[in-house]
mmCIF file of C-alpha atoms and ligand atoms in Angstrom:
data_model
loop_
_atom_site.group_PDB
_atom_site.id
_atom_site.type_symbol
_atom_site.label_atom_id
_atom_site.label_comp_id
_atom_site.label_asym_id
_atom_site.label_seq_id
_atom_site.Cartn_x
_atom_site.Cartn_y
_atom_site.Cartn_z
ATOM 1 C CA UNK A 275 87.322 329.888 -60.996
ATOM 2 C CA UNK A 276 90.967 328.892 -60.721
ATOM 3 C CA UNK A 277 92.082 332.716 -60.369
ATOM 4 C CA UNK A 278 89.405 333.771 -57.858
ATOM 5 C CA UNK A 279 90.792 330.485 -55.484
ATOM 6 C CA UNK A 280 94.444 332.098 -56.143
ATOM 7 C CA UNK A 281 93.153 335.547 -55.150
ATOM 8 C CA UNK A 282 91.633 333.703 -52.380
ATOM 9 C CA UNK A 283 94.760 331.707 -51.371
ATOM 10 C CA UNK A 284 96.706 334.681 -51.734
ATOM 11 C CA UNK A 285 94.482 336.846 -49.026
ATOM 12 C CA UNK A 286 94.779 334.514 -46.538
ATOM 13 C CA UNK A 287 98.283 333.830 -46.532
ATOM 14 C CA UNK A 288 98.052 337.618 -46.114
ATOM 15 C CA UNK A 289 95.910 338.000 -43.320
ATOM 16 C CA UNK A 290 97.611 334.849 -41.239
ATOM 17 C CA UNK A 291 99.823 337.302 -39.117
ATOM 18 C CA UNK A 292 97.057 338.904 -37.872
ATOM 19 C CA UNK A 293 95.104 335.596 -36.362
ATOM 20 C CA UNK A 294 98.384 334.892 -34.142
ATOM 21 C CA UNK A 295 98.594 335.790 -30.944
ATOM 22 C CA UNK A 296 100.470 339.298 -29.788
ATOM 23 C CA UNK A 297 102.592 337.976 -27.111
ATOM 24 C CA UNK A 298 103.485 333.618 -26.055
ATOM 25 C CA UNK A 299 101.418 334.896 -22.650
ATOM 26 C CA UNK A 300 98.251 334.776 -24.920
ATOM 27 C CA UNK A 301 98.444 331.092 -25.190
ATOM 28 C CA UNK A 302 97.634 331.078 -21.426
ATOM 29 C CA UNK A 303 94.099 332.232 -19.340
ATOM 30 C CA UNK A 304 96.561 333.258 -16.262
ATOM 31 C CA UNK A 305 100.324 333.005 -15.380
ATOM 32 C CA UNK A 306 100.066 330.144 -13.400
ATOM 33 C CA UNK A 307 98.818 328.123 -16.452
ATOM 34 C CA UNK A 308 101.641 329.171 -17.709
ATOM 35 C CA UNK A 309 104.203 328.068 -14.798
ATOM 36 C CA UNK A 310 102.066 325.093 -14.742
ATOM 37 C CA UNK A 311 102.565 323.710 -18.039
ATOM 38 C CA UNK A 312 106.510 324.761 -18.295
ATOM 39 C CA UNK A 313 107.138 322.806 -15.301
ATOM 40 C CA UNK A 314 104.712 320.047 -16.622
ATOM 41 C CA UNK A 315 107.024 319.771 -20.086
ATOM 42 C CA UNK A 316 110.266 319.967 -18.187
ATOM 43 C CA UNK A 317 108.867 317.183 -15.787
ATOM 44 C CA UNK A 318 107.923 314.699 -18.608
ATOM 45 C CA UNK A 319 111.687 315.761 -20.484
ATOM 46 C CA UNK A 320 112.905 314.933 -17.488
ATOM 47 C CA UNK A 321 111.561 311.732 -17.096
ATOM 48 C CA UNK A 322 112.178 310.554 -20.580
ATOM 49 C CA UNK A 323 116.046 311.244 -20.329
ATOM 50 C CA UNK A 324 116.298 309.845 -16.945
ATOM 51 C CA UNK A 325 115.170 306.377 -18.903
ATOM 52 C CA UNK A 326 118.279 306.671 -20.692
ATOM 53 C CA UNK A 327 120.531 307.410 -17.647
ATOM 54 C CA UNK A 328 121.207 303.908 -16.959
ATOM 55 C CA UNK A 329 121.711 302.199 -20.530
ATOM 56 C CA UNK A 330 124.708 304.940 -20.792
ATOM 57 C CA UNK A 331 126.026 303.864 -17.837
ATOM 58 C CA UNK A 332 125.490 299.840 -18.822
ATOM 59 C CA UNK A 333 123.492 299.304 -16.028
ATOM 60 C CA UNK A 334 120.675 298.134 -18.174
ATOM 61 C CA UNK A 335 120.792 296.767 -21.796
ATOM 62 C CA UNK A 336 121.015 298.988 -24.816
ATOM 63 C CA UNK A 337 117.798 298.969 -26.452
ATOM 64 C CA UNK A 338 117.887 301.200 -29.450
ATOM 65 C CA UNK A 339 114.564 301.444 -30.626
ATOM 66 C CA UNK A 340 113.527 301.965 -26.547
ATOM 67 C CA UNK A 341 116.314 304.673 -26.676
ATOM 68 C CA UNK A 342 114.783 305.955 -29.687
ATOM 69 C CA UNK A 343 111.566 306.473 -28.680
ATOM 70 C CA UNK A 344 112.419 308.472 -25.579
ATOM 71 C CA UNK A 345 114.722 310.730 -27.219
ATOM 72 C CA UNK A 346 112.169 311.582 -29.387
ATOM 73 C CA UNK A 347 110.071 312.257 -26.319
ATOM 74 C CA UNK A 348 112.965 314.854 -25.199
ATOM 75 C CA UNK A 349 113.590 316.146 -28.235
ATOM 76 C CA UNK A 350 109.320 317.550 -28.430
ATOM 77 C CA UNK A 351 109.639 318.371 -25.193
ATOM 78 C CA UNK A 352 112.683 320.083 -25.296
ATOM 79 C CA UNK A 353 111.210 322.795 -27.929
ATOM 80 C CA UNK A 354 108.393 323.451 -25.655
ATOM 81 C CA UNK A 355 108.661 325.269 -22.124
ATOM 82 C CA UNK A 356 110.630 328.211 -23.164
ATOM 83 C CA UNK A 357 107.281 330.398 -25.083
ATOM 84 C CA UNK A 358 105.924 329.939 -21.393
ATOM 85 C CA UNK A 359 108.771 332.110 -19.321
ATOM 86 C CA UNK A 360 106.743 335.009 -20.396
ATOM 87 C CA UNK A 361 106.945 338.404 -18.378
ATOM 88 C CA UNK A 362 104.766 338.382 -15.698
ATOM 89 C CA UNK A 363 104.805 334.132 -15.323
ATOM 90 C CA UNK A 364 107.581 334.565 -12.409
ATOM 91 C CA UNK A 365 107.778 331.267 -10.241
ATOM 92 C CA UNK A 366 109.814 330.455 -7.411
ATOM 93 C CA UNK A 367 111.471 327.149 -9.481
ATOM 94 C CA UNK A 368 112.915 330.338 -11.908
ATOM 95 C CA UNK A 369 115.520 332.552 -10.679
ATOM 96 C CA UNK A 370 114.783 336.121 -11.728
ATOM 97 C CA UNK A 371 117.774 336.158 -14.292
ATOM 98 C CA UNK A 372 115.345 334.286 -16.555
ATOM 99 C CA UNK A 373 113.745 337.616 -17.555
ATOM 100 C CA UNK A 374 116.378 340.340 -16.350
ATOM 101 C CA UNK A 375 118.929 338.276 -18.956
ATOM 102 C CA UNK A 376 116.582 337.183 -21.273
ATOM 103 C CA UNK A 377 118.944 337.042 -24.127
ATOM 104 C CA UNK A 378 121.368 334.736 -22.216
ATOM 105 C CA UNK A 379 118.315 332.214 -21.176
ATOM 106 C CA UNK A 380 117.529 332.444 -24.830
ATOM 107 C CA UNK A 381 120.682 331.138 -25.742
ATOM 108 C CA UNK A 382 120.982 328.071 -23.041
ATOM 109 C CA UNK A 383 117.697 326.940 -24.693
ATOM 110 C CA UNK A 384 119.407 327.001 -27.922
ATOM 111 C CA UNK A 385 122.263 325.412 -27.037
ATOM 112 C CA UNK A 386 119.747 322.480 -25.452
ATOM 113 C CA UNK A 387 117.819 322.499 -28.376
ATOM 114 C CA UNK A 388 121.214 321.871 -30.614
ATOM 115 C CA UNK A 389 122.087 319.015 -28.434
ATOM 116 C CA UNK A 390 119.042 317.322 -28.281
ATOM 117 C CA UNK A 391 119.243 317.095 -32.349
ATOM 118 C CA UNK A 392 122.687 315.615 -31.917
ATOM 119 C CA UNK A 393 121.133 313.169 -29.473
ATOM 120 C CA UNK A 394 118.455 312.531 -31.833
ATOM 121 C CA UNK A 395 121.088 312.244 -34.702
ATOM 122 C CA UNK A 396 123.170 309.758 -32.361
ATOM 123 C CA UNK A 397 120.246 307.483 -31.277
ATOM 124 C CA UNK A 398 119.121 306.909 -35.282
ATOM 125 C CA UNK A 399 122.942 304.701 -35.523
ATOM 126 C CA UNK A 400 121.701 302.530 -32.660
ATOM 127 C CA UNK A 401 125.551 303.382 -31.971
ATOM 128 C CA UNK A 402 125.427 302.879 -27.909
ATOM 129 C CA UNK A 403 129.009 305.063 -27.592
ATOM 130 C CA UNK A 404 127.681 307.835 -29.688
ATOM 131 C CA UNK A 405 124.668 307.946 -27.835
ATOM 132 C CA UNK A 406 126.747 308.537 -24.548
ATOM 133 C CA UNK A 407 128.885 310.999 -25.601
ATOM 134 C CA UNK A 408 125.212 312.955 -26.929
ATOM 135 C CA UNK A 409 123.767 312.444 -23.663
ATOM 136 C CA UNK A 410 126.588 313.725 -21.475
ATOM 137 C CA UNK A 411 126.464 316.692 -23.963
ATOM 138 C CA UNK A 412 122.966 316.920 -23.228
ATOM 139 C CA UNK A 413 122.888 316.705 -19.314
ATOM 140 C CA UNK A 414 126.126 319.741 -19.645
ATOM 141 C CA UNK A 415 123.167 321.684 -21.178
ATOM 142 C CA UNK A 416 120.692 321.140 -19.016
ATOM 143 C CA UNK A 417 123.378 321.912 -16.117
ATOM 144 C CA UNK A 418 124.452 324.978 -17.221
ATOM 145 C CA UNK A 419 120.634 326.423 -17.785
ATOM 146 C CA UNK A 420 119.940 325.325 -14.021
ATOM 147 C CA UNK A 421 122.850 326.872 -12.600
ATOM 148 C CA UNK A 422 122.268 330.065 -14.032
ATOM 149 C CA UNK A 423 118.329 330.091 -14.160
ATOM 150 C CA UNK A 424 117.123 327.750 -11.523
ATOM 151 C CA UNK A 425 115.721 327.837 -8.692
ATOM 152 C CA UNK A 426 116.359 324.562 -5.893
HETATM 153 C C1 HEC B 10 117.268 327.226 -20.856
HETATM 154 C C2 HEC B 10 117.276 326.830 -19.473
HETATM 155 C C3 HEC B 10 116.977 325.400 -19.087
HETATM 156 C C4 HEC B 10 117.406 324.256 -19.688
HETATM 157 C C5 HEC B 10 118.297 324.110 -20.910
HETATM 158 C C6 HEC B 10 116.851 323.174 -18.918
HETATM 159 N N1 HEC B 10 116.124 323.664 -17.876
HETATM 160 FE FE1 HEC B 10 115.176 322.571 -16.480
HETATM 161 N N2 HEC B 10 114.438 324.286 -15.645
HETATM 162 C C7 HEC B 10 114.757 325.553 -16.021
HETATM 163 C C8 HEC B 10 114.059 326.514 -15.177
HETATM 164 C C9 HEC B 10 114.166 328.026 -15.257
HETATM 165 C C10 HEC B 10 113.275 325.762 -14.295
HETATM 166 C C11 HEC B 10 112.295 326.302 -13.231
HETATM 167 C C12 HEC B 10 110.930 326.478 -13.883
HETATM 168 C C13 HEC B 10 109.873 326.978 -12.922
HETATM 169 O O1 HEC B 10 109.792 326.461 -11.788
HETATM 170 O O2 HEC B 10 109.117 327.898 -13.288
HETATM 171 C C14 HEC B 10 113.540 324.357 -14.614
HETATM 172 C C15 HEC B 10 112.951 323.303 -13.956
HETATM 173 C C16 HEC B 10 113.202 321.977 -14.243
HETATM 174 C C17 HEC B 10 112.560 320.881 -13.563
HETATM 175 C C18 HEC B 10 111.524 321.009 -12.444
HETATM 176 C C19 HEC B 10 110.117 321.104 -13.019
HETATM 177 C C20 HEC B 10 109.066 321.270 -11.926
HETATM 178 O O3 HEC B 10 108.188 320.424 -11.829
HETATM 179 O O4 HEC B 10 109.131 322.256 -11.187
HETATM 180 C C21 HEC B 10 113.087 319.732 -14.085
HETATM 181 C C22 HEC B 10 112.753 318.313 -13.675
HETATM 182 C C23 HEC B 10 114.029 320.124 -15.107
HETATM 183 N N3 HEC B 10 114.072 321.502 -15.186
HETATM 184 C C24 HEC B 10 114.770 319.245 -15.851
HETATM 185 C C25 HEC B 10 115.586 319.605 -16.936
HETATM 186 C C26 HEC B 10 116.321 318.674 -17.757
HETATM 187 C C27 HEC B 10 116.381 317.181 -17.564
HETATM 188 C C28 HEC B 10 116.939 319.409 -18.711
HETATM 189 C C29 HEC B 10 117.790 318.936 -19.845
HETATM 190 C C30 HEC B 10 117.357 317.810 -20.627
HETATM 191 C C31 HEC B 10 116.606 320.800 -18.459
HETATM 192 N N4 HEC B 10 115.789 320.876 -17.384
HETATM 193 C C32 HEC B 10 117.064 321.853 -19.213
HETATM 194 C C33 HEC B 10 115.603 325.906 -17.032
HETATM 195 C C34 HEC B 10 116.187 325.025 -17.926
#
Protein backbone atom coordinates (compact mmCIF):
# COMPACT_ATOMS: atom_id res chain seq x y z
CA UNK A 1 0.00 0.00 0.00
CA UNK A 2 2.71 2.37 1.17
CA UNK A 3 4.75 1.87 -2.24
CA UNK A 4 1.78 2.18 -4.62
CA UNK A 5 0.99 5.90 -2.65
CA UNK A 6 4.91 6.62 -3.35
CA UNK A 7 4.50 5.58 -6.99
CA UNK A 8 1.50 7.67 -6.81
CA UNK A 9 3.16 10.71 -5.15
CA UNK A 10 5.92 10.35 -7.38
CA UNK A 11 3.62 10.66 -10.78
CA UNK A 12 2.15 13.59 -9.83
CA UNK A 13 4.95 15.57 -8.83
CA UNK A 14 5.78 14.47 -12.39
CA UNK A 15 2.95 15.50 -14.24
CA UNK A 16 2.59 19.10 -12.22
CA UNK A 17 4.43 21.03 -15.10
CA UNK A 18 2.06 20.10 -17.40
CA UNK A 19 -1.27 21.48 -15.39
CA UNK A 20 0.45 25.12 -15.41
CA UNK A 21 -0.35 27.45 -17.64
CA UNK A 22 1.92 28.08 -21.05
CA UNK A 23 2.26 31.73 -20.86
CA UNK A 24 1.23 34.52 -17.39
CA UNK A 25 -1.50 35.77 -20.31
CA UNK A 26 -3.36 32.43 -19.54
CA UNK A 27 -4.26 33.59 -16.14
CA UNK A 28 -6.46 36.19 -17.94
CA UNK A 29 -9.96 35.70 -20.32
CA UNK A 30 -8.74 39.01 -22.35
CA UNK A 31 -5.93 41.67 -22.09
CA UNK A 32 -7.85 44.11 -20.50
CA UNK A 33 -8.35 41.77 -17.47
CA UNK A 34 -5.09 41.80 -17.50
CA UNK A 35 -4.39 45.77 -17.56
CA UNK A 36 -7.20 45.79 -15.21
CA UNK A 37 -5.90 43.90 -12.42
CA UNK A 38 -2.06 45.28 -12.78
CA UNK A 39 -3.33 48.65 -12.35
CA UNK A 40 -5.77 47.36 -9.59
CA UNK A 41 -2.50 45.84 -7.50
CA UNK A 42 -0.40 48.89 -8.17
CA UNK A 43 -3.44 51.08 -6.97
CA UNK A 44 -3.92 49.23 -3.60
CA UNK A 45 0.40 49.23 -3.25
CA UNK A 46 0.00 52.51 -3.74
CA UNK A 47 -2.33 53.27 -1.25
CA UNK A 48 -0.79 51.21 1.45
CA UNK A 49 2.66 53.09 1.17
CA UNK A 50 1.09 56.39 0.89
CA UNK A 51 -0.21 55.48 4.71
CA UNK A 52 3.28 55.49 5.62
CA UNK A 53 4.24 58.78 3.84
CA UNK A 54 3.44 60.88 6.69
CA UNK A 55 4.75 58.88 9.89
CA UNK A 56 8.30 59.20 7.93
CA UNK A 57 7.92 62.58 7.69
CA UNK A 58 6.57 62.93 11.62
CA UNK A 59 3.57 64.35 10.59
CA UNK A 60 1.63 61.65 12.28
CA UNK A 61 2.73 59.30 15.15
CA UNK A 62 4.83 56.24 14.60
CA UNK A 63 2.70 53.35 14.99
CA UNK A 64 4.68 50.23 14.41
CA UNK A 65 2.36 47.56 14.35
CA UNK A 66 0.01 50.11 11.91
CA UNK A 67 3.33 50.45 9.89
CA UNK A 68 3.61 46.85 9.96
CA UNK A 69 0.60 45.88 8.68
CA UNK A 70 0.74 48.07 5.60
CA UNK A 71 4.09 47.12 4.62
CA UNK A 72 3.03 43.84 4.56
CA UNK A 73 0.22 45.00 2.33
CA UNK A 74 3.09 46.43 -0.15
CA UNK A 75 5.24 43.87 0.17
CA UNK A 76 2.09 41.11 -1.47
CA UNK A 77 1.34 43.56 -3.63
CA UNK A 78 4.55 44.39 -4.75
CA UNK A 79 5.18 40.62 -6.11
CA UNK A 80 2.06 40.81 -8.05
CA UNK A 81 1.47 43.12 -11.23
CA UNK A 82 4.51 42.25 -13.13
CA UNK A 83 3.09 38.30 -14.56
CA UNK A 84 0.31 40.72 -16.00
CA UNK A 85 2.62 43.03 -18.53
CA UNK A 86 2.23 40.16 -20.83
CA UNK A 87 2.68 40.69 -24.73
CA UNK A 88 -0.27 41.75 -26.18
CA UNK A 89 -1.74 43.54 -22.60
CA UNK A 90 -0.37 47.09 -23.99
CA UNK A 91 -2.11 50.06 -22.05
CA UNK A 92 -1.73 53.60 -22.39
CA UNK A 93 -0.53 53.92 -18.34
CA UNK A 94 2.69 51.60 -19.88
CA UNK A 95 5.14 53.10 -22.10
CA UNK A 96 6.06 50.66 -24.85
CA UNK A 97 9.66 50.08 -23.37
CA UNK A 98 7.88 47.73 -20.96
CA UNK A 99 7.95 44.98 -23.63
CA UNK A 100 10.61 46.30 -26.28
CA UNK A 101 13.18 46.21 -22.97
CA UNK A 102 11.74 43.58 -21.22
CA UNK A 103 14.86 42.53 -19.52
CA UNK A 104 15.45 46.05 -18.08
CA UNK A 105 11.61 46.24 -16.68
CA UNK A 106 12.46 42.86 -15.31
CA UNK A 107 15.12 44.16 -13.38
CA UNK A 108 13.33 47.52 -11.87
CA UNK A 109 10.80 44.97 -10.49
CA UNK A 110 13.58 43.23 -8.88
CA UNK A 111 15.18 45.90 -7.55
CA UNK A 112 11.45 46.93 -5.98
CA UNK A 113 10.96 43.64 -4.88
CA UNK A 114 14.57 43.76 -2.92
CA UNK A 115 13.55 46.92 -1.29
CA UNK A 116 10.33 46.13 -0.22
CA UNK A 117 12.05 43.07 1.86
CA UNK A 118 14.37 45.63 3.37
CA UNK A 119 11.28 47.66 4.23
CA UNK A 120 9.71 44.67 5.56
CA UNK A 121 13.03 43.79 7.43
CA UNK A 122 13.10 47.55 8.79
CA UNK A 123 9.43 47.76 9.97
CA UNK A 124 9.87 44.21 12.18
CA UNK A 125 12.55 46.68 14.67
CA UNK A 126 9.66 49.10 15.14
CA UNK A 127 12.97 51.26 14.51
CA UNK A 128 11.09 54.61 13.09
CA UNK A 129 14.74 55.87 11.43
CA UNK A 130 15.31 52.58 9.79
CA UNK A 131 12.02 52.53 8.50
CA UNK A 132 12.69 55.97 6.71
CA UNK A 133 15.73 55.33 5.27
CA UNK A 134 13.72 51.78 3.73
CA UNK A 135 11.01 53.84 2.52
CA UNK A 136 12.98 56.53 0.71
CA UNK A 137 14.80 53.46 -0.78
CA UNK A 138 11.57 52.23 -1.72
CA UNK A 139 9.88 55.38 -3.33
CA UNK A 140 13.77 55.67 -5.48
CA UNK A 141 12.45 52.31 -6.84
CA UNK A 142 9.28 52.99 -7.63
CA UNK A 143 10.69 56.36 -9.32
CA UNK A 144 13.03 54.95 -11.40
CA UNK A 145 10.42 52.11 -12.86
CA UNK A 146 7.98 55.14 -13.69
CA UNK A 147 10.41 57.17 -15.37
CA UNK A 148 11.50 54.64 -17.60
CA UNK A 149 8.16 52.57 -18.01
CA UNK A 150 5.33 54.89 -17.29
CA UNK A 151 3.03 56.42 -18.82
CA UNK A 152 1.43 60.10 -17.14
C1 LIG B 1 9.00 47.71 -12.55
C2 LIG B 1 8.33 48.96 -12.83
C3 LIG B 1 7.47 49.61 -11.78
C4 LIG B 1 7.71 49.74 -10.45
C5 LIG B 1 8.92 49.26 -9.66
C6 LIG B 1 6.58 50.46 -9.91
N1 LIG B 1 5.70 50.76 -10.90
FE1 LIG B 1 3.98 51.78 -10.68
N2 LIG B 1 3.56 51.48 -12.66
C7 LIG B 1 4.38 50.90 -13.57
C8 LIG B 1 3.75 50.89 -14.88
C9 LIG B 1 4.36 50.36 -16.17
C10 LIG B 1 2.49 51.47 -14.71
C11 LIG B 1 1.40 51.64 -15.79
C12 LIG B 1 0.53 50.39 -15.80
C13 LIG B 1 -0.60 50.45 -16.80
O1 LIG B 1 -1.28 51.49 -16.87
O2 LIG B 1 -0.81 49.47 -17.53
C14 LIG B 1 2.40 51.83 -13.30
C15 LIG B 1 1.30 52.43 -12.74
C16 LIG B 1 1.20 52.79 -11.41
C17 LIG B 1 0.03 53.39 -10.82
C18 LIG B 1 -1.26 53.73 -11.57
C19 LIG B 1 -2.22 52.54 -11.55
C20 LIG B 1 -3.50 52.83 -12.31
O3 LIG B 1 -4.56 52.77 -11.71
O4 LIG B 1 -3.43 53.11 -13.51
C21 LIG B 1 0.33 53.64 -9.51
C22 LIG B 1 -0.57 54.29 -8.49
C23 LIG B 1 1.67 53.16 -9.28
N3 LIG B 1 2.18 52.63 -10.46
C24 LIG B 1 2.33 53.24 -8.08
C25 LIG B 1 3.57 52.65 -7.81
C26 LIG B 1 4.24 52.69 -6.53
C27 LIG B 1 3.74 53.39 -5.29
C28 LIG B 1 5.38 51.98 -6.67
C29 LIG B 1 6.41 51.66 -5.64
C30 LIG B 1 5.99 51.21 -4.34
C31 LIG B 1 5.44 51.53 -8.05
N4 LIG B 1 4.33 51.95 -8.70
C32 LIG B 1 6.46 50.79 -8.58
C33 LIG B 1 5.63 50.39 -13.32
C34 LIG B 1 6.20 50.28 -12.07
Amino acid sequence: MERVLRALAVACVAAAPMLLPATAAAQFDKPEDAVKYRQSVLTVMSNHFGRIAPVVRGQQPYDAAQVRADVAIVSMMSKLPWSAFAPGTESKGARPAVWSDNAKFKQASERLEGDVAKLVAAAETGDLAQVRAAYGAVGASCKACHDNFRNR
